[in-house]
Amino acid sequence: MDEKAARAPAGAPGSVPPAIVVMGVAGCGKSAVGIALAAALGALFIEGDRLHPPENVARMARGEPLTDQLREGWLDAIGKQIAASAGKVQGVVAACSALKRGYRQRLRGFCPDIVFLYLEIDPATARRRVGNRKGHFMPASLVDSQFAILEPPEADERALTLDATRPVDELVADAMRSMRWS
């Protein structure tokens, strides 16, 4: 998988975006990379999984994929937290699958300057990682349903794509290097 910037973010030289959403399918490392990136930037971290309503968590725990309609309130909760935090702290990093372009547009409705960090991963590795997780509501059986609806960011979106099979520290270093512009 190649690392590629879909479009370089625009902003002040040497600065970082006020809002970064680490995105991708289950098992790509959104939380691990998001936490490490937020720490490196001195930014607030928002864990999108914690904002799912209980009904969504129960549905996924039963092995039922979420519909677009079921994701709307969850995306709005994440978008509201990003918007509320982006203007008050140095920056914000959120973990959210943001699998479809429409989901990313919905999040941008709350904070237009969001930059997405897409952690690209193959299905077998994602299934293995999710299967090895302990205490998470998302079963490995749902990984394929996420790949089925995945719309990777396109060239006209403010996004950076990185190979999620690489170590977290390398991903964070590459993200920071790529998201600082001159």
PDB file of C-alpha atoms in Angstrom, residues 43-109:
ATOM      1  CA  ALA A  43      -4.165  17.876  21.103  1.00  0.00           C
ATOM      2  CA  LEU A  44      -7.377  16.513  22.608  1.00  0.00           C
ATOM      3  CA  PHE A  45      -8.289  12.933  21.611  1.00  0.00           C
ATOM      4  CA  ILE A  46     -11.904  11.939  20.925  1.00  0.00           C
ATOM      5  CA  GLU A  47     -12.691   8.207  20.818  1.00  0.00           C
ATOM      6  CA  GLY A  48     -15.567   7.875  18.369  1.00  0.00           C
ATOM      7  CA  ASP A  49     -16.508   4.385  19.560  1.00  0.00           C
ATOM      8  CA  ARG A  50     -17.463   5.817  22.947  1.00  0.00           C
ATOM      9  CA  LEU A  51     -20.064   8.049  21.294  1.00  0.00           C
ATOM     10  CA  HIS A  52     -22.117   5.223  19.779  1.00  0.00           C
ATOM     11  CA  PRO A  53     -25.602   5.043  21.290  1.00  0.00           C
ATOM     12  CA  PRO A  54     -26.231   1.834  23.278  1.00  0.00           C
ATOM     13  CA  GLU A  55     -28.558   0.506  20.558  1.00  0.00           C
ATOM     14  CA  ASN A  56     -25.762   0.687  17.975  1.00  0.00           C
ATOM     15  CA  VAL A  57     -23.317  -1.054  20.294  1.00  0.00           C
ATOM     16  CA  ALA A  58     -25.837  -3.839  20.972  1.00  0.00           C
ATOM     17  CA  ARG A  59     -26.545  -4.253  17.273  1.00  0.00           C
ATOM     18  CA  MET A  60     -22.851  -4.540  16.391  1.00  0.00           C
ATOM     19  CA  ALA A  61     -22.200  -6.902  19.332  1.00  0.00           C
ATOM     20  CA  ARG A  62     -24.877  -9.184  17.807  1.00  0.00           C
ATOM     21  CA  GLY A  63     -22.967  -9.111  14.505  1.00  0.00           C
ATOM     22  CA  GLU A  64     -25.378  -6.757  12.728  1.00  0.00           C
ATOM     23  CA  PRO A  65     -23.790  -4.010  10.609  1.00  0.00           C
ATOM     24  CA  LEU A  66     -25.012  -0.446  11.039  1.00  0.00           C
ATOM     25  CA  THR A  67     -27.026   1.259   8.325  1.00  0.00           C
ATOM     26  CA  ASP A  68     -26.393   4.796   7.110  1.00  0.00           C
ATOM     27  CA  GLN A  69     -29.410   5.938   9.121  1.00  0.00           C
ATOM     28  CA  LEU A  70     -28.121   4.322  12.323  1.00  0.00           C
ATOM     29  CA  ARG A  71     -24.762   6.055  11.868  1.00  0.00           C
ATOM     30  CA  GLU A  72     -26.233   9.577  11.482  1.00  0.00           C
ATOM     31  CA  GLY A  73     -26.643  10.394  15.183  1.00  0.00           C
ATOM     32  CA  TRP A  74     -23.238   8.904  15.973  1.00  0.00           C
ATOM     33  CA  LEU A  75     -21.528  10.975  13.278  1.00  0.00           C
ATOM     34  CA  ASP A  76     -23.335  14.072  14.539  1.00  0.00           C
ATOM     35  CA  ALA A  77     -22.138  13.405  18.102  1.00  0.00           C
ATOM     36  CA  ILE A  78     -18.541  13.123  16.876  1.00  0.00           C
ATOM     37  CA  GLY A  79     -18.900  16.202  14.676  1.00  0.00           C
ATOM     38  CA  LYS A  80     -20.308  18.255  17.565  1.00  0.00           C
ATOM     39  CA  GLN A  81     -17.457  17.227  19.869  1.00  0.00           C
ATOM     40  CA  ILE A  82     -14.864  18.072  17.202  1.00  0.00           C
ATOM     41  CA  ALA A  83     -16.446  21.481  16.557  1.00  0.00           C
ATOM     42  CA  ALA A  84     -16.701  22.283  20.269  1.00  0.00           C
ATOM     43  CA  SER A  85     -13.092  21.297  20.897  1.00  0.00           C
ATOM     44  CA  ALA A  86     -11.356  22.600  17.775  1.00  0.00           C
ATOM     45  CA  GLY A  87     -11.919  26.225  18.705  1.00  0.00           C
ATOM     46  CA  LYS A  88     -10.998  25.872  22.386  1.00  0.00           C
ATOM     47  CA  VAL A  89      -7.874  23.735  22.467  1.00  0.00           C
ATOM     48  CA  GLN A  90      -4.680  23.579  20.441  1.00  0.00           C
ATOM     49  CA  GLY A  91      -6.162  20.897  18.209  1.00  0.00           C
ATOM     50  CA  VAL A  92      -8.284  17.786  18.211  1.00  0.00           C
ATOM     51  CA  VAL A  93      -7.739  14.271  16.893  1.00  0.00           C
ATOM     52  CA  ALA A  94     -10.739  11.958  16.617  1.00  0.00           C
ATOM     53  CA  ALA A  95     -10.987   8.261  15.801  1.00  0.00           C
ATOM     54  CA  CYS A  96     -13.969   7.543  13.540  1.00  0.00           C
ATOM     55  CA  SER A  97     -14.360   4.995  10.761  1.00  0.00           C
ATOM     56  CA  ALA A  98     -15.784   7.639   8.357  1.00  0.00           C
ATOM     57  CA  LEU A  99     -16.079   4.860   5.791  1.00  0.00           C
ATOM     58  CA  LYS A 100     -18.064   6.765   3.169  1.00  0.00           C
ATOM     59  CA  ARG A 101     -17.530  10.106   1.502  1.00  0.00           C
ATOM     60  CA  GLY A 102     -20.973  11.180   2.738  1.00  0.00           C
ATOM     61  CA  TYR A 103     -19.939  10.431   6.330  1.00  0.00           C
ATOM     62  CA  ARG A 104     -16.837  12.592   5.907  1.00  0.00           C
ATOM     63  CA  GLN A 105     -18.926  15.384   4.403  1.00  0.00           C
ATOM     64  CA  ARG A 106     -21.309  15.148   7.354  1.00  0.00           C
ATOM     65  CA  LEU A 107     -18.383  15.571   9.779  1.00  0.00           C
ATOM     66  CA  ARG A 108     -17.081  18.514   7.748  1.00  0.00           C
ATOM     67  CA  GLY A 109     -20.481  20.143   8.177  1.00  0.00           C
TER      68      GLY A 109
END
